[in-house]
Coordinates of C-alpha atoms in Angstrom, one line a residue:
M63 CA -16.5 5.7 -12.7
A64 CA -16.0 8.9 -10.7
A65 CA -18.4 10.8 -12.9
K66 CA -21.5 9.6 -10.9
Y67 CA -20.2 11.5 -7.9
S68 CA -19.9 15.2 -7.6
Q69 CA -17.5 17.2 -5.5
K70 CA -20.4 19.1 -4.0
D71 CA -22.0 16.0 -2.8
L72 CA -18.9 14.5 -1.2
L73 CA -18.0 17.8 0.4
E74 CA -21.3 17.9 2.3
V75 CA -20.0 16.2 5.4
D76 CA -21.9 16.4 8.7
G77 CA -19.2 16.3 11.3
K78 CA -21.6 16.8 14.2
A79 CA -21.7 14.2 17.0
P80 CA -24.9 12.1 16.8
G81 CA -25.9 13.1 20.3
T82 CA -26.0 9.5 21.5
S83 CA -23.5 6.7 22.3
W84 CA -21.8 5.3 19.2
M85 CA -23.2 1.9 20.4
D86 CA -26.7 3.1 19.7
V87 CA -25.9 4.2 16.1
K88 CA -27.0 1.4 13.8
T89 CA -24.5 0.6 11.0
V90 CA -26.1 0.8 7.5
L91 CA -23.9 -0.6 4.7
K92 CA -24.0 1.9 1.9
K93 CA -23.0 1.0 -1.7
G94 CA -19.9 2.7 -2.8
R95 CA -18.4 2.4 0.7
Y96 CA -17.6 -1.4 0.8
S97 CA -15.8 -3.9 -1.4
Y98 CA -17.2 -7.2 -2.7
S99 CA -16.6 -10.5 -0.9
G100 CA -13.8 -12.9 -1.8
N101 CA -14.5 -15.3 -4.6
P102 CA -14.8 -18.8 -3.0
R103 CA -12.6 -20.3 -5.6
H104 CA -9.7 -18.1 -4.4
V105 CA -10.6 -18.7 -0.8
E106 CA -10.4 -22.4 -1.3
Y107 CA -7.1 -22.2 -3.3
L108 CA -5.5 -20.4 -0.4
G109 CA -6.8 -23.0 2.1
L110 CA -8.7 -20.4 4.0
P111 CA -11.8 -21.2 6.2
N112 CA -15.5 -21.1 5.3
P113 CA -15.5 -20.4 1.5
R114 CA -18.9 -19.6 0.2
E115 CA -21.0 -17.3 -2.1
W116 CA -22.1 -14.2 -0.2
Q117 CA -22.1 -10.4 -0.6
P118 CA -22.1 -7.6 1.9
H119 CA -25.4 -6.3 0.6
D120 CA -27.1 -9.7 1.2
G121 CA -29.4 -10.1 4.1
D122 CA -27.9 -13.5 5.0
W123 CA -24.1 -13.7 5.1
K124 CA -24.2 -17.5 5.5
L125 CA -22.1 -17.5 8.7
P126 CA -21.1 -20.9 10.0
E127 CA -23.3 -22.1 12.8
N128 CA -20.6 -21.8 15.4
W129 CA -19.3 -18.4 14.1
K130 CA -19.4 -16.8 17.6
E131 CA -17.4 -19.5 19.1
I132 CA -14.8 -19.3 16.2
V133 CA -14.4 -15.5 16.6
L134 CA -14.1 -15.5 20.4
E135 CA -11.6 -18.4 20.3
G136 CA -9.6 -16.6 17.6
F137 CA -9.7 -13.5 19.7
R138 CA -8.4 -15.5 22.8
E139 CA -5.6 -17.0 20.8
R140 CA -4.4 -13.6 19.4
L141 CA -4.5 -12.0 22.8
K142 CA -2.3 -14.7 24.1
K143 CA 0.1 -14.7 21.1
H144 CA 0.3 -10.9 20.5
R145 CA 1.1 -9.0 23.7
S146 CA 0.7 -5.7 21.8
L147 CA -3.0 -6.5 21.1
K148 CA -3.8 -6.9 24.8
L149 CA -1.9 -3.8 25.5
Y150 CA -3.8 -1.8 22.9
M151 CA -7.1 -3.2 24.2
D152 CA -6.3 -2.0 27.8
I153 CA -4.4 1.3 27.7
C154 CA -6.5 3.6 25.5
V155 CA -8.0 6.5 27.6
R156 CA -10.1 7.8 24.7
C157 CA -8.4 11.2 24.7
G158 CA -9.3 11.8 21.1
A159 CA -5.8 12.9 19.9
C160 CA -6.3 10.5 16.9
A161 CA -9.9 11.5 16.2
D162 CA -9.4 14.0 13.4
K163 CA -6.2 12.4 12.0
C164 CA -7.9 9.7 9.9
H165 CA -8.5 10.7 6.3
Y166 CA -11.6 8.5 6.2
Y167 CA -13.1 10.3 9.1
I168 CA -12.2 13.7 7.6
G169 CA -13.7 12.7 4.3
S170 CA -16.9 11.0 5.6
G171 CA -17.7 12.6 9.0
D172 CA -18.6 9.2 10.2
E173 CA -17.6 9.0 13.9
K174 CA -17.0 5.2 13.6
N175 CA -14.1 6.1 11.3
M176 CA -12.4 8.0 14.2
P177 CA -9.5 5.6 15.0
V178 CA -10.4 5.6 18.7
V179 CA -14.0 4.6 17.9
R180 CA -13.0 2.1 15.2
A181 CA -10.8 0.4 17.9
E182 CA -13.7 0.5 20.3
L183 CA -15.7 -1.6 17.9
M184 CA -13.4 -4.4 18.8
R185 CA -12.4 -3.2 22.3
S186 CA -16.0 -3.3 23.5
V187 CA -16.2 -7.0 22.7
Y188 CA -12.9 -7.6 24.4
R189 CA -14.2 -6.0 27.6
R190 CA -17.4 -8.1 27.5
Y191 CA -15.7 -11.5 27.2
F192 CA -12.1 -11.1 28.4
T193 CA -12.3 -8.7 31.4
L194 CA -14.0 -9.2 34.8
S195 CA -15.5 -5.7 34.8
G196 CA -17.1 -6.2 31.4
R197 CA -18.6 -9.6 32.4
V198 CA -20.1 -8.0 35.6
F199 CA -21.0 -4.5 34.6
G200 CA -21.5 -4.8 30.8
R201 CA -22.4 -1.6 29.0
L202 CA -21.6 0.5 32.1
V203 CA -17.9 -0.1 31.4
G204 CA -18.2 0.0 27.6
A205 CA -18.7 -3.7 27.0
R206 CA -21.2 -5.2 24.5
D207 CA -22.2 -8.7 23.3
L208 CA -20.8 -10.1 20.0
T209 CA -23.8 -10.2 17.6
E210 CA -24.2 -10.5 13.9
E211 CA -24.8 -6.8 13.8
V212 CA -21.4 -6.2 15.4
I213 CA -19.8 -8.5 12.9
R214 CA -21.4 -6.5 10.0
E215 CA -20.1 -3.4 11.7
W216 CA -16.6 -4.8 12.0
F217 CA -16.6 -5.8 8.3
Y218 CA -17.8 -2.3 7.2
Y219 CA -15.3 -0.3 9.2
F220 CA -12.2 -2.5 9.3
Y221 CA -12.3 -2.4 5.5
Q222 CA -12.6 1.4 5.7
C223 CA -9.2 1.5 7.3
S224 CA -6.1 1.5 5.1
E225 CA -3.8 0.6 7.9
C226 CA -1.8 3.7 7.1
R227 CA -0.8 4.3 10.8
R228 CA -1.2 8.1 10.6
C229 CA -3.3 8.0 13.8
S230 CA -0.5 6.2 15.6
V231 CA 1.9 9.1 15.1
Y232 CA -0.4 11.3 17.2
C233 CA -1.3 8.7 19.9
P234 CA 0.3 9.7 23.3
Y235 CA 0.3 6.0 24.2
G236 CA 1.7 4.7 21.0
I237 CA -1.4 2.6 20.1
D238 CA -1.1 1.3 16.6
T239 CA -4.7 1.2 15.3
A240 CA -3.5 -0.5 12.1
E241 CA -2.5 -3.5 14.2
I242 CA -6.0 -3.5 15.7
T243 CA -7.5 -3.4 12.2
M244 CA -5.2 -6.3 11.1
M245 CA -6.4 -8.4 14.1
G246 CA -10.0 -7.5 13.3
R247 CA -9.6 -8.6 9.8
E248 CA -8.0 -11.8 10.9
L249 CA -11.0 -12.6 13.1
L250 CA -13.4 -11.8 10.2
N251 CA -11.4 -14.1 7.9
L252 CA -11.8 -17.0 10.3
I253 CA -15.5 -17.0 9.4
G254 CA -15.0 -16.3 5.7
L255 CA -15.6 -12.6 5.7
N256 CA -13.0 -11.3 3.3
I257 CA -12.8 -9.1 0.2
N258 CA -11.9 -10.2 -3.3
W259 CA -9.4 -7.4 -4.0
I260 CA -7.2 -9.0 -1.3
I261 CA -8.0 -12.7 -1.8
E262 CA -7.7 -12.9 -5.6
P263 CA -4.3 -11.2 -5.9
A264 CA -3.0 -13.3 -3.0
S265 CA -4.3 -16.4 -4.7
N266 CA -2.7 -15.4 -8.1
C267 CA 0.5 -14.7 -6.3
F268 CA 0.7 -18.3 -5.0
R269 CA -0.3 -19.7 -8.4
T270 CA 1.9 -17.6 -10.7
G271 CA 4.2 -15.6 -8.5
N272 CA 2.4 -12.3 -8.9
H273 CA -0.9 -10.5 -8.1
L274 CA -2.0 -10.3 -11.7
G275 CA -1.7 -13.9 -12.6
I276 CA 1.0 -13.2 -15.2
Q277 CA 2.6 -16.5 -16.4
P278 CA 6.4 -16.7 -16.9
H279 CA 6.2 -16.4 -20.6
T280 CA 4.0 -13.3 -20.4
F281 CA 6.4 -11.9 -17.8
H282 CA 9.2 -12.4 -20.4
D283 CA 7.1 -10.9 -23.2
N284 CA 6.2 -7.8 -21.2
L285 CA 9.8 -7.2 -20.2
E286 CA 10.8 -7.6 -23.8
F287 CA 8.3 -5.0 -24.9
A288 CA 9.6 -2.6 -22.3
C289 CA 13.1 -3.1 -23.7
E290 CA 12.0 -2.5 -27.2
E291 CA 10.3 0.8 -26.2
I292 CA 13.5 1.9 -24.4
Q293 CA 15.6 1.2 -27.5
E294 CA 13.2 3.1 -29.7
M295 CA 13.5 6.1 -27.5
T296 CA 17.2 6.0 -26.7
G297 CA 18.9 3.8 -29.2
I298 CA 20.2 1.7 -26.3
A299 CA 19.6 -2.1 -26.2
V300 CA 18.8 -3.0 -22.7
E301 CA 18.9 -6.8 -22.0
P302 CA 17.8 -7.8 -18.5
S303 CA 18.0 -11.5 -17.6
I304 CA 15.3 -13.7 -16.0
N305 CA 15.9 -16.7 -13.7
R306 CA 19.7 -16.4 -14.2
K307 CA 21.5 -18.3 -11.5
G308 CA 24.7 -16.7 -10.1
A309 CA 23.7 -13.1 -10.7
E310 CA 24.8 -10.8 -7.9
I311 CA 21.4 -9.2 -7.3
L312 CA 17.8 -10.2 -7.5
L313 CA 15.5 -7.4 -8.7
V314 CA 12.0 -7.6 -7.4
V315 CA 9.3 -5.1 -8.5
P316 CA 5.6 -4.8 -8.2
S317 CA 3.9 -6.7 -11.0
A318 CA 1.9 -3.7 -12.1
D319 CA 5.2 -2.2 -13.3
L320 CA 5.1 -4.8 -16.1
F321 CA 1.9 -3.6 -17.8
A322 CA 0.0 -0.8 -16.1
D323 CA -0.1 2.9 -16.8
P324 CA 1.7 4.9 -15.3
H325 CA 3.6 2.1 -13.6
I326 CA 5.4 0.8 -16.8
Y327 CA 7.2 4.1 -17.3
T328 CA 8.8 3.6 -13.8
L329 CA 9.9 0.2 -15.1
Y330 CA 11.6 1.9 -18.1
G331 CA 13.4 4.0 -15.6
Y332 CA 14.6 1.0 -13.6
L333 CA 15.9 -0.8 -16.7
M334 CA 17.7 2.2 -18.1
L335 CA 19.4 3.0 -14.8
L336 CA 20.6 -0.5 -14.1
H337 CA 21.8 -0.9 -17.6
E338 CA 23.7 2.4 -17.4
I339 CA 25.6 1.4 -14.3
G340 CA 26.2 -2.2 -15.6
L341 CA 24.6 -3.9 -12.6
D342 CA 24.7 -7.7 -12.5
Y343 CA 21.1 -8.5 -11.7
T344 CA 18.3 -10.8 -12.7
F345 CA 14.5 -11.0 -12.4
S346 CA 12.7 -14.1 -11.2
A347 CA 9.6 -15.2 -13.1
Y348 CA 8.4 -17.0 -10.0
A349 CA 8.9 -14.2 -7.5
S350 CA 7.7 -11.6 -10.0
E351 CA 5.8 -9.6 -7.3
G352 CA 7.1 -7.4 -4.6
G353 CA 3.7 -6.6 -3.2
N354 CA 2.3 -8.6 -0.2
F355 CA -1.5 -8.5 0.1
G356 CA -1.1 -10.8 3.1
L357 CA -0.5 -7.6 5.1
F358 CA -4.1 -6.8 4.5
H359 CA -5.4 -10.2 5.4
S360 CA -3.5 -12.0 8.2
N361 CA -0.1 -12.5 9.6
E362 CA 0.0 -16.1 8.3
L363 CA -0.7 -15.1 4.7
M364 CA 1.8 -12.3 5.0
K365 CA 4.4 -14.7 6.1
R366 CA 3.7 -17.2 3.3
L367 CA 3.8 -14.5 0.6
N368 CA 7.0 -13.0 1.9
A369 CA 8.8 -16.3 1.9
K370 CA 8.6 -16.8 -1.9
I371 CA 11.0 -13.9 -2.5
Y372 CA 13.6 -15.3 -0.2
T373 CA 13.1 -18.8 -1.6
E374 CA 13.9 -17.5 -5.0
A375 CA 16.9 -15.5 -3.8
R376 CA 18.3 -18.7 -2.3
R377 CA 17.6 -20.8 -5.4
L378 CA 19.2 -18.3 -7.7
G379 CA 22.2 -17.8 -5.4
V380 CA 22.2 -14.0 -5.4
K381 CA 24.1 -12.0 -2.8
W382 CA 21.3 -9.6 -2.0
I383 CA 17.9 -8.2 -3.2
L384 CA 17.1 -4.9 -4.8
G385 CA 13.4 -3.9 -4.6
G386 CA 11.4 -1.5 -6.7
E387 CA 8.8 1.2 -6.0
C388 CA 6.3 -0.8 -3.9
G389 CA 4.7 0.1 -0.6
H390 CA 3.6 -2.9 1.3
M391 CA 6.6 -5.0 0.2
W392 CA 8.8 -2.7 2.2
R393 CA 6.5 -2.5 5.3
V394 CA 6.5 -6.3 5.5
A395 CA 10.3 -6.5 4.9
H396 CA 11.3 -3.9 7.4
Q397 CA 8.7 -4.5 10.1
Y398 CA 7.8 -8.2 10.0
M399 CA 10.2 -10.2 7.9
D400 CA 12.9 -10.8 10.5
T401 CA 10.4 -12.1 13.0
M402 CA 8.4 -14.2 10.5
N403 CA 10.9 -15.6 8.0
G404 CA 14.3 -14.2 8.8
P405 CA 16.8 -12.9 9.3
A406 CA 18.0 -13.7 5.8
D407 CA 21.4 -14.9 7.0
F408 CA 22.1 -16.7 3.7
L409 CA 22.4 -13.3 2.0
E410 CA 25.2 -10.8 2.4
T411 CA 24.8 -7.4 3.9
P412 CA 24.1 -5.4 0.7
R413 CA 27.0 -3.4 -0.8
S414 CA 26.7 -1.3 -3.9
P415 CA 29.1 -2.7 -6.5
V416 CA 29.3 0.8 -8.0
T417 CA 30.0 3.1 -5.1
G418 CA 31.1 0.6 -2.4
T419 CA 28.4 1.9 0.0
V420 CA 27.4 -0.8 2.6
F421 CA 23.7 -0.7 3.4
H422 CA 24.0 -1.7 7.1
N423 CA 20.3 -0.9 7.6
A424 CA 19.5 -3.9 5.3
A425 CA 21.7 -6.4 7.1
G426 CA 18.8 -8.4 8.5
T427 CA 16.6 -8.4 5.4
G428 CA 19.3 -8.4 2.6
M429 CA 17.0 -6.1 0.7
V430 CA 17.7 -2.5 -0.4
H431 CA 15.1 0.0 -1.7
L432 CA 15.8 1.3 -5.2
C433 CA 15.4 4.9 -4.0
E434 CA 18.2 4.3 -1.4
F435 CA 20.4 2.7 -4.1
T436 CA 19.7 5.5 -6.7
A437 CA 20.2 8.3 -4.2
D438 CA 23.6 6.8 -3.3
L439 CA 24.6 6.7 -6.9
I440 CA 23.7 10.4 -7.4
H441 CA 25.4 11.4 -4.2
H442 CA 28.7 9.8 -5.4
G443 CA 28.4 11.4 -8.9
R444 CA 27.9 8.2 -10.8
L445 CA 25.0 9.4 -12.9
V446 CA 24.7 12.1 -15.5
L447 CA 21.4 13.8 -15.2
D448 CA 19.9 16.5 -17.5
R449 CA 17.1 18.2 -15.5
S450 CA 16.0 20.2 -18.5
R451 CA 14.4 17.1 -19.9
N452 CA 11.8 17.4 -17.2
A453 CA 11.5 21.2 -17.6
A454 CA 7.8 20.8 -18.3
V455 CA 7.2 19.0 -15.0
R456 CA 6.3 20.8 -11.8
V457 CA 6.4 17.9 -9.4
T458 CA 5.3 17.3 -5.8
H459 CA 5.9 14.1 -3.9
H460 CA 3.3 11.9 -2.1
D461 CA 5.0 10.0 0.8
S462 CA 3.6 6.5 0.5
C463 CA 2.5 5.4 4.0
N464 CA 4.3 2.1 4.0
T465 CA 7.7 3.5 2.8
A466 CA 7.4 6.8 4.8
R467 CA 5.9 6.0 8.3
A468 CA 6.8 2.3 8.3
M469 CA 10.3 2.5 6.7
G470 CA 11.5 6.1 7.2
L471 CA 12.3 6.6 3.5
L472 CA 11.7 10.3 3.5
E473 CA 14.5 12.2 1.9
E474 CA 15.9 9.8 -0.7
P475 CA 13.0 10.2 -3.2
R476 CA 13.1 14.0 -2.8
Y477 CA 16.9 13.9 -3.4
I478 CA 16.3 12.0 -6.6
L479 CA 13.5 14.4 -7.7
R480 CA 15.5 17.5 -7.0
N481 CA 18.4 16.1 -9.1
S482 CA 16.1 15.0 -11.9
C483 CA 13.7 18.0 -12.1
E484 CA 14.0 21.8 -12.3
H485 CA 10.8 22.4 -10.4
F486 CA 10.0 20.5 -7.1
H487 CA 7.5 21.7 -4.5
D488 CA 6.6 20.0 -1.3
M489 CA 3.1 19.9 0.0
P490 CA 2.4 21.5 3.5
E491 CA 4.6 20.0 6.2
N492 CA 1.7 18.5 8.2
T493 CA 0.6 16.4 5.2
I494 CA 4.0 14.8 4.2
R495 CA 6.8 12.7 5.5
E496 CA 5.7 10.8 8.7
H497 CA 2.6 12.9 8.8
T498 CA 1.6 12.0 5.3
F499 CA -2.0 11.4 4.3
C500 CA -2.9 8.1 2.7
C501 CA -4.0 7.8 -1.0
G502 CA -7.3 6.7 0.5
S503 CA -7.2 3.3 -1.3
G504 CA -4.5 1.3 0.4
S505 CA -4.8 -1.9 2.3
G506 CA -6.6 -3.7 -0.5
V507 CA -9.6 -1.4 -0.6
G508 CA -8.8 0.3 -4.0
T509 CA -11.8 -1.3 -5.8
D510 CA -14.3 0.3 -8.2
E511 CA -17.3 -0.7 -6.1
N512 CA -15.7 1.1 -3.1
L513 CA -15.1 4.3 -5.1
E514 CA -17.1 6.7 -3.0
M515 CA -15.0 5.8 0.1
R516 CA -11.8 6.0 -1.9
L517 CA -12.7 9.6 -3.0
R518 CA -13.7 10.6 0.5
G519 CA -10.6 9.0 2.0
G520 CA -8.4 10.6 -0.6
L521 CA -9.8 14.1 0.0
P522 CA -7.1 15.3 2.5
R523 CA -4.3 14.2 0.2
A524 CA -6.0 15.8 -2.8
A525 CA -6.5 19.1 -0.8
A526 CA -2.7 19.2 -0.2
V527 CA -2.0 18.6 -3.9
R528 CA -4.5 21.4 -4.8
Y529 CA -2.6 23.7 -2.5
V530 CA 0.7 23.4 -4.4
R531 CA -1.1 23.3 -7.7
E532 CA -2.7 26.7 -7.1
R533 CA 0.5 28.2 -5.6
H534 CA 3.2 26.6 -7.7
G535 CA 1.5 25.3 -10.8
V536 CA 2.2 21.7 -9.9
N537 CA 1.2 19.3 -12.6
M538 CA 2.7 16.0 -11.5
L539 CA 2.4 13.9 -8.3
S540 CA 5.2 11.4 -7.8
C541 CA 5.1 8.4 -5.5
I542 CA 6.9 5.2 -4.8
C543 CA 4.1 2.7 -4.4
A544 CA 2.2 0.6 -6.9
I545 CA -1.1 1.0 -5.2
D546 CA -0.7 4.8 -5.2
K547 CA 0.1 4.7 -8.9
A548 CA -3.1 2.7 -9.5
T549 CA -5.5 4.8 -7.4
L550 CA -4.1 8.3 -7.3
P551 CA -4.9 9.1 -11.0
A552 CA -8.7 8.7 -10.4
L553 CA -8.3 10.8 -7.2
M554 CA -6.5 13.6 -9.0
Q555 CA -8.9 13.5 -12.0
F556 CA -11.8 13.9 -9.5
W557 CA -10.4 16.4 -7.0
V558 CA -7.5 18.1 -8.8
P559 CA -7.9 17.9 -12.6
G560 CA -4.7 18.6 -14.5
V561 CA -2.3 16.7 -12.1
E562 CA -0.9 13.5 -13.4
V563 CA 0.8 10.7 -11.4
C564 CA 4.2 9.1 -11.9
G565 CA 6.9 7.1 -10.2
V566 CA 10.2 8.7 -9.1
H567 CA 12.2 6.6 -11.4
E568 CA 10.2 7.6 -14.4
L569 CA 11.4 11.2 -13.9
L570 CA 15.0 9.9 -13.2
G571 CA 14.8 7.9 -16.5
N572 CA 13.8 11.1 -18.4
A573 CA 16.8 12.9 -17.0
L574 CA 19.3 10.1 -17.3
V575 CA 22.0 10.7 -19.9
M576 CA 23.1 7.3 -21.1
K577 CA 26.4 6.5 -22.7
G578 CA 26.0 6.2 -26.5
E579 CA 22.3 7.2 -26.5
S580 CA 20.7 8.8 -29.6
E581 CA 19.3 12.3 -29.4
R582 CA 16.4 12.1 -26.9
T583 CA 13.4 13.8 -28.4
V584 CA 10.7 12.2 -26.3
N585 CA 10.1 11.4 -22.6
L586 CA 9.4 7.9 -21.3
R587 CA 5.7 8.4 -22.1
G588 CA 6.5 9.0 -25.8
E589 CA 5.6 12.7 -25.6
T590 CA 7.9 14.9 -27.5
L591 CA 9.7 17.2 -25.1
A592 CA 8.6 20.3 -27.0
E593 CA 4.9 19.2 -27.0
A594 CA 5.1 18.1 -23.4
G595 CA 6.4 21.5 -22.4
H596 CA 3.7 23.3 -24.4
E597 CA 0.9 21.2 -22.9
K598 CA 2.0 21.6 -19.3
E599 CA 2.9 25.3 -19.3

């Protein structure tokens, strides 16, 4: 798919100001920079308003007759319900501190992708209808009417924001532009303007328990296949349980770990690790998805999707929940869950049955990230790791936005990598940890039809990877997010050929020395260690 684009074309970015007000710059929807609309079948299944056939490139979006009234009333309700929204509408002084921090602006040069201007798309309507100065003075105070052209502009740019929150790190007033994007999308969805790559996975999740629509029997078969692969590589029979009542821990992973490449190698690592320490855990075939695409749609959908995990935890009678390498599962759990569905007071404060460590940070949610859990095991000397098995790997780490900025999970994955690999190199400091650049495809916009914007948005991340590749020979980019694992391979192939993508627990699984294992001659990808080393040198 990326072959139709060239680096030269995408690097020709005109960063000059247009010389006129952004309000006078007409928005033109360009193919390759937007995602297709939600399939009405899935919109109906979720009980969402105004399902219909339409596409962004159509002249007529088939808006309901009273669309303006719906949007303004929705805006009014949200201003009343979310005090933060009104605060963000009022306090921006347009200082520009966020302007060059957005990867989409850096990659496209489009001034409406500056976080401050993207917020102005919505703030200008707020001024016109909800402030006295806007009603009286109009454009003189930055107010404008809500028109169909404005709605098209909202759709185009609010779906060119991956809600990564990098801009908020630099805002002197603490304005969270991601929250503005979320509210903008909520208003668009009130009139049926949504994208399929959010709506369909959410619909699948309600119907089958996961984004991919995997039925319980298929979930079982895929897990069984993973166990067979592990046994072939290690000689160890790993036997996880599904839907087992009375297990101590519920393991929830992103569904992509069950079948996708390179996700499934991360799953191998999970299964090997948990078998090695003898953890009493179970999967659920009905909450077989950690991800929460409701985060990209609306607060209500986010709440509904989060609830299924805790419903299953209660039904199975577990003590606490262990979560895999997923990004938005953790942002929802640690930023929204207690307010929406929690606290999960029917669960215990998580305590490692292996080391005795109590995870007080998870007291409210009852959920521990696997990287926290694994780092604790390594710290207490409970794992035997042979770093030489990853000798061919020169790895750097991509801080996934939702686990880094939203959760503060910064050092644990690095600790695991340094104990599992001989060669680890961080990217430049202003591109990692809380300053991390997004993969360019988060927030449900990682679609093929949106590929140009993905490649543009991913350019800053790719540039940082190129830096460590050229200086340290890095050939592997690790991450702890399913969306990253799905979208970073294409980004690397386009901008930094020769760099592969993996999960942290894939490299841990390579290094893990299991009791009673046969001689390990291949890594989790089935590559012989000698051949892998030869290829990557």
